[in-house]
Short mmCIF file of C-alpha atoms and ligand atoms in Angstrom, two decimals:
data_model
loop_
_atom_site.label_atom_id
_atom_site.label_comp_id
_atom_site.label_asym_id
_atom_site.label_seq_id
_atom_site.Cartn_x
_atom_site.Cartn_y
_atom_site.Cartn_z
CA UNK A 239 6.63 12.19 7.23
CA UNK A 240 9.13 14.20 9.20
CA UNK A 241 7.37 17.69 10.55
CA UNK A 242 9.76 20.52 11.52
CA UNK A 243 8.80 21.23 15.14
CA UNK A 244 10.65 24.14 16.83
CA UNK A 245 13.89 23.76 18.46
CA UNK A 246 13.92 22.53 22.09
CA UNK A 247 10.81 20.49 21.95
CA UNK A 248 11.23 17.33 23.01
CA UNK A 249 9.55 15.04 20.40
CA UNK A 250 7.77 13.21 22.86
CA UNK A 251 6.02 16.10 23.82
CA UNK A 252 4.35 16.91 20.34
CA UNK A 253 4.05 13.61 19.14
CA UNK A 254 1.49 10.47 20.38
CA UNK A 255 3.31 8.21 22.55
CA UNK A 256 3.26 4.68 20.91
CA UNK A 257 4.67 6.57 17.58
CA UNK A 258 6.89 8.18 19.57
CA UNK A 259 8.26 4.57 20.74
CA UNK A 260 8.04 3.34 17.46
CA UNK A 261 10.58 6.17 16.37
CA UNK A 262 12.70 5.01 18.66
CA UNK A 263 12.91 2.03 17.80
CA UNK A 264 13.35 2.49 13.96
CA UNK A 265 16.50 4.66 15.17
CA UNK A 266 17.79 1.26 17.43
CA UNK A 267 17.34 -0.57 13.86
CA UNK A 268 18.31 2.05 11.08
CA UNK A 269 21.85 2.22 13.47
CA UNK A 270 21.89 -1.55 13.39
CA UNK A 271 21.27 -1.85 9.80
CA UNK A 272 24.22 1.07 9.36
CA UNK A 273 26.45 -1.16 11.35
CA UNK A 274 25.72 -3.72 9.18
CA UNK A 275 27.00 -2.07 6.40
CA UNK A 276 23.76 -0.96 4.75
CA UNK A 277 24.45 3.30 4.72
CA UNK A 278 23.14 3.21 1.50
CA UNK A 279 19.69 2.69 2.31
CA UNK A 280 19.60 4.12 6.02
CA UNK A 281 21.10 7.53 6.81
CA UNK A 282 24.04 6.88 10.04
CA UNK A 283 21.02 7.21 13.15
CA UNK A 284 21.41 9.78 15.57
CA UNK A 285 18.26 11.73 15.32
CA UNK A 286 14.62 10.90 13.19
CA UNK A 287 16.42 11.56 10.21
CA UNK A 288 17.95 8.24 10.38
CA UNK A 289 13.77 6.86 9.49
CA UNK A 290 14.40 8.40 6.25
CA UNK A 291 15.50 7.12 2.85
CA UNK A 292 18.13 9.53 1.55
CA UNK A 293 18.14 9.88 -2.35
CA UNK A 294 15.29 8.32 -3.57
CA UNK A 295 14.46 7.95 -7.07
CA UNK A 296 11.73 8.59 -8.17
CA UNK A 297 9.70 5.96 -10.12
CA UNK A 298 8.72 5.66 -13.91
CA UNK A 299 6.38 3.61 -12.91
CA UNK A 300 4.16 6.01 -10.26
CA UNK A 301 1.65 6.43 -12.91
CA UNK A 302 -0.59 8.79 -11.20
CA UNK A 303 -0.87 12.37 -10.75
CA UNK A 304 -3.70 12.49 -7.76
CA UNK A 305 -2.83 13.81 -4.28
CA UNK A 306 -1.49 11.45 -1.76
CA UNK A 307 -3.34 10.11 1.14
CA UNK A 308 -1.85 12.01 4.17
CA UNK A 309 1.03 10.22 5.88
CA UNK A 310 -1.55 10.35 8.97
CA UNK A 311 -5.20 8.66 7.20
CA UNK A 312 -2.32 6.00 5.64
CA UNK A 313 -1.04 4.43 8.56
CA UNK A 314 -4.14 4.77 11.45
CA UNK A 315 -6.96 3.21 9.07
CA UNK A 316 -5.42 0.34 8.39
CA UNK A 317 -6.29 -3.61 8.10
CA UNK A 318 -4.15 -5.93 9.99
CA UNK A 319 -5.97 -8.78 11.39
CA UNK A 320 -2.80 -9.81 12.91
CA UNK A 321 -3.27 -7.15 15.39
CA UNK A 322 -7.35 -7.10 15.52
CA UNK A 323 -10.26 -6.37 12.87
CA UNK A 324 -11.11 -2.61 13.97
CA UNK A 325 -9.18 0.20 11.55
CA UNK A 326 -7.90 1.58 14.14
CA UNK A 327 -6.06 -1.77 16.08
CA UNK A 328 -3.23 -1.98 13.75
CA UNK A 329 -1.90 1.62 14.47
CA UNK A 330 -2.80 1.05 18.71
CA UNK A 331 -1.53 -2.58 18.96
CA UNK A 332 1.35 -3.41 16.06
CA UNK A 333 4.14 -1.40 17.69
CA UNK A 334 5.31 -3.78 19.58
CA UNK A 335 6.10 -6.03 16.98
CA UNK A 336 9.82 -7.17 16.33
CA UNK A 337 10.94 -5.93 12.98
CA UNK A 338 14.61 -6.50 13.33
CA UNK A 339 16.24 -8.09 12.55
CA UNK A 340 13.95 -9.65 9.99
CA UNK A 341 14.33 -12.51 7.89
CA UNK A 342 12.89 -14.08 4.50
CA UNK A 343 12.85 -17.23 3.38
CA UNK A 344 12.84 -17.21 -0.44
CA UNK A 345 12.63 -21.09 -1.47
CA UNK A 346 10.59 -23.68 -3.48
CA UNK A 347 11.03 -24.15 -7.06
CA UNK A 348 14.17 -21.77 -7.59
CA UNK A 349 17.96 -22.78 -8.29
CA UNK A 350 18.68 -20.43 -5.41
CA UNK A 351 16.81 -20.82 -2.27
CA UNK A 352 17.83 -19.20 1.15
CA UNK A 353 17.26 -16.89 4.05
CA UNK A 354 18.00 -13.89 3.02
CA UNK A 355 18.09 -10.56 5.94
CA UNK A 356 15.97 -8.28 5.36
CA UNK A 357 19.57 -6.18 5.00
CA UNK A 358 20.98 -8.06 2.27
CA UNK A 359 17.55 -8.06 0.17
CA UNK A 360 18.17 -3.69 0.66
CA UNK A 361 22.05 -3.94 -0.75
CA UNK A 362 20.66 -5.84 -3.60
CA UNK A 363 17.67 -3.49 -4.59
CA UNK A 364 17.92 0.46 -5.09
CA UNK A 365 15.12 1.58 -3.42
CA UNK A 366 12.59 4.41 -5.44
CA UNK A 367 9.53 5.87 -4.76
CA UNK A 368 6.05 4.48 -6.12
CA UNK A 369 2.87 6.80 -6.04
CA UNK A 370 0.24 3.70 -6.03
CA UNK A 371 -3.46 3.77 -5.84
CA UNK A 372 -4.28 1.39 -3.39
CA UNK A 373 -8.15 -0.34 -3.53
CA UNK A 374 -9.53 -2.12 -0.81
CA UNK A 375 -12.31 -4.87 -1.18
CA UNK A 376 -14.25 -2.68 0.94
CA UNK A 377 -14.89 -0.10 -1.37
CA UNK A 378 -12.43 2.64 -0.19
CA UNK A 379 -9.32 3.87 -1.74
CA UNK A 380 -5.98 5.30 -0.39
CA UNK A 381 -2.81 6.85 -2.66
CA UNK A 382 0.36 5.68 -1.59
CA UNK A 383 4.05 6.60 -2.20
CA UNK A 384 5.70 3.94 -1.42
CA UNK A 385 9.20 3.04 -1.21
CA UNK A 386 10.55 -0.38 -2.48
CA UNK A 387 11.76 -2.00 -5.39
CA UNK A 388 10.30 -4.25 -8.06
CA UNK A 389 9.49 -8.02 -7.19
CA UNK A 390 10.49 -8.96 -10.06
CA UNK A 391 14.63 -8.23 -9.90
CA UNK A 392 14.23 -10.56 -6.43
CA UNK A 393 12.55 -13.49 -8.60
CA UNK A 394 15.27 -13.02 -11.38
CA UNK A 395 17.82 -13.37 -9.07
CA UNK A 396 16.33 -16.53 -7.84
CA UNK A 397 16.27 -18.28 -10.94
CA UNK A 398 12.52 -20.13 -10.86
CA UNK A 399 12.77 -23.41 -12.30
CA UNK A 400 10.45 -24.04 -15.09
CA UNK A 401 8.53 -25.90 -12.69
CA UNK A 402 7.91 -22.51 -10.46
CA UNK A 403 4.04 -21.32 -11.41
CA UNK A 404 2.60 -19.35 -8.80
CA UNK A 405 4.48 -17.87 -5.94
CA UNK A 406 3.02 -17.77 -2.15
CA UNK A 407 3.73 -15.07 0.25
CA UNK A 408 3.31 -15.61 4.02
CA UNK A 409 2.85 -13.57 6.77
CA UNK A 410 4.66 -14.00 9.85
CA UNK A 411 3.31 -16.32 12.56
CA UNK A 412 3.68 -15.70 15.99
CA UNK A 413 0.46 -15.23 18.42
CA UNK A 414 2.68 -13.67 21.50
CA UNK A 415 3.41 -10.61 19.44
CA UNK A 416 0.24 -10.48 17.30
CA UNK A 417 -2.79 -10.67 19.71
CA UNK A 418 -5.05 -11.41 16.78
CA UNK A 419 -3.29 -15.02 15.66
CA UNK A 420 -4.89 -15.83 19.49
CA UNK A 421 -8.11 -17.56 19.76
CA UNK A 422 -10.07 -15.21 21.48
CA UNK A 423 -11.83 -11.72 21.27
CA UNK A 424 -9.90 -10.48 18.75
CA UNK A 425 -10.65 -13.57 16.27
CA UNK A 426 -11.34 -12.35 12.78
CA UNK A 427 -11.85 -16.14 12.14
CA UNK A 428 -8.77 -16.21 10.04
CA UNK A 429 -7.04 -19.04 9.42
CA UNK A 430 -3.00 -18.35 9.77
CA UNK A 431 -0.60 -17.45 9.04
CA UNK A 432 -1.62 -14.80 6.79
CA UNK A 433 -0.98 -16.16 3.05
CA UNK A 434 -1.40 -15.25 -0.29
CA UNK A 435 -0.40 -15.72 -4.07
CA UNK A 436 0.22 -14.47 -7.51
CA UNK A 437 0.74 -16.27 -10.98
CA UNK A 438 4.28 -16.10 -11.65
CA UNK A 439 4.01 -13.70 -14.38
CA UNK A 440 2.06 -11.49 -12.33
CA UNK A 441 4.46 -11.46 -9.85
CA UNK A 442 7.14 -10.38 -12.56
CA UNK A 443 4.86 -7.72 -13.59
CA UNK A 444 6.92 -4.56 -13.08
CA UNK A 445 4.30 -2.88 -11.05
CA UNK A 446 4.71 -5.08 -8.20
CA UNK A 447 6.82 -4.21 -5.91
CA UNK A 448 8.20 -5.35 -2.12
CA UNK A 449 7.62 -2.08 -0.13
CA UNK A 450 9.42 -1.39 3.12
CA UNK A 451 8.84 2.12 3.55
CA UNK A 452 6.12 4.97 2.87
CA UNK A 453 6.28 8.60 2.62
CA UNK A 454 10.25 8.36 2.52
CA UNK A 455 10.60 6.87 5.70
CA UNK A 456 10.79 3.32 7.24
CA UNK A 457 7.44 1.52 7.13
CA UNK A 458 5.13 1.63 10.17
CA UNK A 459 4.39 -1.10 11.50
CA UNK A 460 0.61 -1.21 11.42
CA UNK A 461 1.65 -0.89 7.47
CA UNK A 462 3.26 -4.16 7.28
CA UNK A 463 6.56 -3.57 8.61
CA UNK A 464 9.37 -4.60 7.70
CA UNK A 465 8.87 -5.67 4.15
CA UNK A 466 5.49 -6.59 2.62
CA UNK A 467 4.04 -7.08 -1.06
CA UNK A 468 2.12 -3.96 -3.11
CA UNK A 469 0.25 -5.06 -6.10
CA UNK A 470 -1.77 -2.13 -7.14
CA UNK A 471 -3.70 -3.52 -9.55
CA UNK A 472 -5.65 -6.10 -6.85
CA UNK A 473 -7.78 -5.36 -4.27
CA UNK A 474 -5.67 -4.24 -1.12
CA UNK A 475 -5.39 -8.02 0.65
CA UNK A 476 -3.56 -9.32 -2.08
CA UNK A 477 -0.83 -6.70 -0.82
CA UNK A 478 0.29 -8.95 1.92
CA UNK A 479 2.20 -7.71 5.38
CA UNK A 480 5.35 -8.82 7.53
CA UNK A 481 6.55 -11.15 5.20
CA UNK A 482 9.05 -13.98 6.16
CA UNK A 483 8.69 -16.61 3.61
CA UNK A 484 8.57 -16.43 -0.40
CA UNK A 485 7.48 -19.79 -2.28
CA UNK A 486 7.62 -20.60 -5.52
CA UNK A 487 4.74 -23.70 -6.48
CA UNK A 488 3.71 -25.34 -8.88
CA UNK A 489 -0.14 -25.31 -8.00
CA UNK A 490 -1.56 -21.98 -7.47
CA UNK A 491 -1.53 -21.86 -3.53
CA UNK A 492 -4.60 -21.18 -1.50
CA UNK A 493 -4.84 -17.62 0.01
CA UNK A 494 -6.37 -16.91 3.16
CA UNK A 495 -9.42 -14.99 2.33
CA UNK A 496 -10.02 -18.06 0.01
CA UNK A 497 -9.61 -20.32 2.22
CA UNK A 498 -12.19 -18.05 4.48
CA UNK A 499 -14.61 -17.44 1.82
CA UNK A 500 -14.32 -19.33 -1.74
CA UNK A 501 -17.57 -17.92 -2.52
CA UNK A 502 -16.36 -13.90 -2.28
CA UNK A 503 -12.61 -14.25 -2.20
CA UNK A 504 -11.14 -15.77 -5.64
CA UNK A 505 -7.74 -16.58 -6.33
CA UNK A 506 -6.96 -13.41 -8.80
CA UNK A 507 -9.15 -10.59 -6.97
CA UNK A 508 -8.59 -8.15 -10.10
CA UNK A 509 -9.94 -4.36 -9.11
CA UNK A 510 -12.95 -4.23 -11.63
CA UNK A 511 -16.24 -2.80 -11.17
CA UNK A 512 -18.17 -4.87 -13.02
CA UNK A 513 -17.34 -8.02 -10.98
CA UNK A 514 -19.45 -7.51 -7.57
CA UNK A 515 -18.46 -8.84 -4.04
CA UNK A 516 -21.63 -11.17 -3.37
CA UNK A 517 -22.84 -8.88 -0.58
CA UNK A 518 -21.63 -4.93 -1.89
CA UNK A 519 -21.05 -3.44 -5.36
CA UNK A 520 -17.49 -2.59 -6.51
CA UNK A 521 -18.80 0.14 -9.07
CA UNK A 522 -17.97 3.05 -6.60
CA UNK A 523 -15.37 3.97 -4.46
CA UNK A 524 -14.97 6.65 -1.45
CA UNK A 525 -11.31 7.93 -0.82
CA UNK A 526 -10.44 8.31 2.40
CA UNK A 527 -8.99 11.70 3.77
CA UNK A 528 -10.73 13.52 0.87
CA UNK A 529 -14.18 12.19 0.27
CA UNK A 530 -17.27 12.76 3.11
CA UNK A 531 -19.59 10.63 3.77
CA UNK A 532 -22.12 13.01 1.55
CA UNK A 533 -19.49 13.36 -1.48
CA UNK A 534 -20.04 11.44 -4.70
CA UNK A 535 -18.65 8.19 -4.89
CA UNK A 536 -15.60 7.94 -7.25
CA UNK A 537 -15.84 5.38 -10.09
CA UNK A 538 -14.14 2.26 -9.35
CA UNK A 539 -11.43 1.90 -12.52
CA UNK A 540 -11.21 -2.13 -14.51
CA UNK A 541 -7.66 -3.07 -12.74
CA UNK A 542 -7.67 0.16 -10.58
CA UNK A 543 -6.51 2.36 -13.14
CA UNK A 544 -3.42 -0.05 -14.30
CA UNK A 545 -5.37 -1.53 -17.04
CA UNK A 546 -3.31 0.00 -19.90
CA UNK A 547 -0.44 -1.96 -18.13
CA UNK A 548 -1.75 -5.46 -16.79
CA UNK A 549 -4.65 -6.15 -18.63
CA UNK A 550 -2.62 -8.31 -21.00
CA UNK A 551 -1.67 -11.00 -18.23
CA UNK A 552 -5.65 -11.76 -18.58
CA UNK A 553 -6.28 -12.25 -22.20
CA UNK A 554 -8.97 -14.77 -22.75
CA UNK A 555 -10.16 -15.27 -19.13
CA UNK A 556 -13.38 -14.87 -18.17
CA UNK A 557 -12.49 -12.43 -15.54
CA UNK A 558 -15.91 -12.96 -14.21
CA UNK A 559 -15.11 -16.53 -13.12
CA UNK A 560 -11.30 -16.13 -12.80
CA UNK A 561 -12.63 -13.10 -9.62
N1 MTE B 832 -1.59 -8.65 5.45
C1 MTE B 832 -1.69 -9.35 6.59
N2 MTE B 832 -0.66 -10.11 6.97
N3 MTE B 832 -2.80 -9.31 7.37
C2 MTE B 832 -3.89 -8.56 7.01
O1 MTE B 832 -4.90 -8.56 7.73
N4 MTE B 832 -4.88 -7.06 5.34
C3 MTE B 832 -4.94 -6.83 3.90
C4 MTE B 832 -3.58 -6.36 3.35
N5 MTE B 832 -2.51 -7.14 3.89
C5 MTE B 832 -3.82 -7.83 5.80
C6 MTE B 832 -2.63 -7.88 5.05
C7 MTE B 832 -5.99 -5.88 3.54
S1 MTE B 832 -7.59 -6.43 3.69
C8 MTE B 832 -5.71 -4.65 3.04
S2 MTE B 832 -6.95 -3.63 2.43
C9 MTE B 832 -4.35 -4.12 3.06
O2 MTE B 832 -3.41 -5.00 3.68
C10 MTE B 832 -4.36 -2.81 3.82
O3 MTE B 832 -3.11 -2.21 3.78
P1 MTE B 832 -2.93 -0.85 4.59
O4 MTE B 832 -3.37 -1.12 5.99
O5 MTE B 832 -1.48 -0.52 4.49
O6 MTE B 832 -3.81 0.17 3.91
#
């Protein structure tokens, strides 16, 4: 979110420096992205303004009306194991990460696999804005507009063979730039690279989108720069970060938090309150910017609100073994 300061001002004197660098360095890559013929999504870069998204739509499919998280709570409490376990690590530690140029590999069971820039993937897919709620397994809650475009016009373009079931998302791997792929202090204990999965239908549900941006402007990178997945409907790790490869399988993949924990992290992780993590409730939620440690919790919603929408991917599962 771009803040009118007063003329004269140098940025770096009103804003924190490692965001300050990280503005930079979105202007080095909006000018490259410009040069490589992408003006459509990227304003020409001379100032900040080149961060921003010009003209975006805004989506049918932002299907709430509550307050957004501010651009501030959204991208400093983050989780990005990548970069450490602690809320704050992502926001101190990911801005050195290489965003650009940015590749992914879209391949597997499709008539059309390749390596697609992170460029070409914009050219293809208007951008608009999506106002998500976004749960995490831990019992808070964020609101999100975020700016992408659905998953499912990439898959379509694709062409999944008949053989393509699941699809597998996977973080990028590379321990010199993400301190927490290291063995060492930072461990989370993770195996990676990061991965994780959908059904293919629930992939080509409209309401999941790739996002590369938030609040109108280029995506942090504590928030999964440059590209990463947004299924609102899932707790918040399904929504996978830094993306470089796109699968399509025939056996539904194992995720990492599976892989960690089969016993509290299932394959379909479906918000829904009735379904407890083994050691914590998922009744009750706390939102974070607007709710104190003394308000009342907020009730968690079945599918985090979208069950008018997805609940029909589900039919007939026991949602309380499928967790
Ligand atoms: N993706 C990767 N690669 N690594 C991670 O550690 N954390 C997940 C998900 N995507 C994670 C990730 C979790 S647990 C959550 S709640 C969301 O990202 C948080 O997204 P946010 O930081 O943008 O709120």
């Amino acid at each position: 979110m771009l803040i009118n300061k007063p003329a004269g001002i140098p940025s770096s004197e009103i804003t924190p420096p490692e965001i300050y660098r990280q503005r930079r360095r979105f202007i080095r890559e909006a000018a490259a992205l410009t040069a490589a013929g992408v003006s459509t999504a990227l304003l020409p870069a001379a100032t900040q303004a080149a961060m921003k998204f010009p003209q975006l739509r805004k989506s049918r499919y932002s299907l709430t009306d509550e307050q957004p998280t501010s651009y501030k709570n959204i991208t400093s409490y983050n989780n990005f194991y990548e970069f450490g376990t602690g809320k704050s690590d992502p926001a101190e530690r990911a801005g050195k990460l290489r965003t650009f140029p940015w590749s992914v590999a879209i391949e597997g069971e499709i008539k059309k696999p390749a390596v697609y820039q992170l460029e070409d993937l914009l050219k293809h897919h208007p951008l608009e804005e999506r106002i998500y709620r976004l749960r995490c397994v831990e019992a808070w809650s964020m609101v999100v507009p975020w700016v992408g475009f659905s998953l499912r016009d990439v898959i379509r373009r694709v062409e999944p063979t008949s053989r393509a079931k699941y699809v597998q998302f996977t973080t990028l791997y590379d321990p010199e730039q993400m301190p927490g792929q290291r063995p060492g202090l930072l461990g989370s204990g993770l195996d990676w690279p990061y991965v994780e999965g959908l059904r293919l239908d629930e992939a080509m549900h409209p309401l999941a989108i790739l996002a590369v941006g938030l609040y109108g402007e280029v995506l942090p990178n504590q928030s999964g720069a440059p590209i990463r997945l947004v299924v609102p409907w899932k707790y918040g790790f399904k929504s996978i970060k830094s993306i470089v490869q796109i699968r399509f399988v025939e056996k539904q993949p194992l995720t990492t938090w599976e892989k960690a924990n089969p016993r509290e992290y299932g394959f379909y992780s479906n918000v829904n309150p009735k379904v407890d993590h083994p050691r914590w409730s998922q009744a009750t939620e706390r939102r974070i910017g607007a709710d104190s440690l003394f308000s009342p919790r907020r009730k968690t919603l079945l599918f985090n609100g979208y069950a008018d929408q997805v609940a029909s991917l589900y039919t007939g599962m026991d949602l309380k073994k499928y967790f």
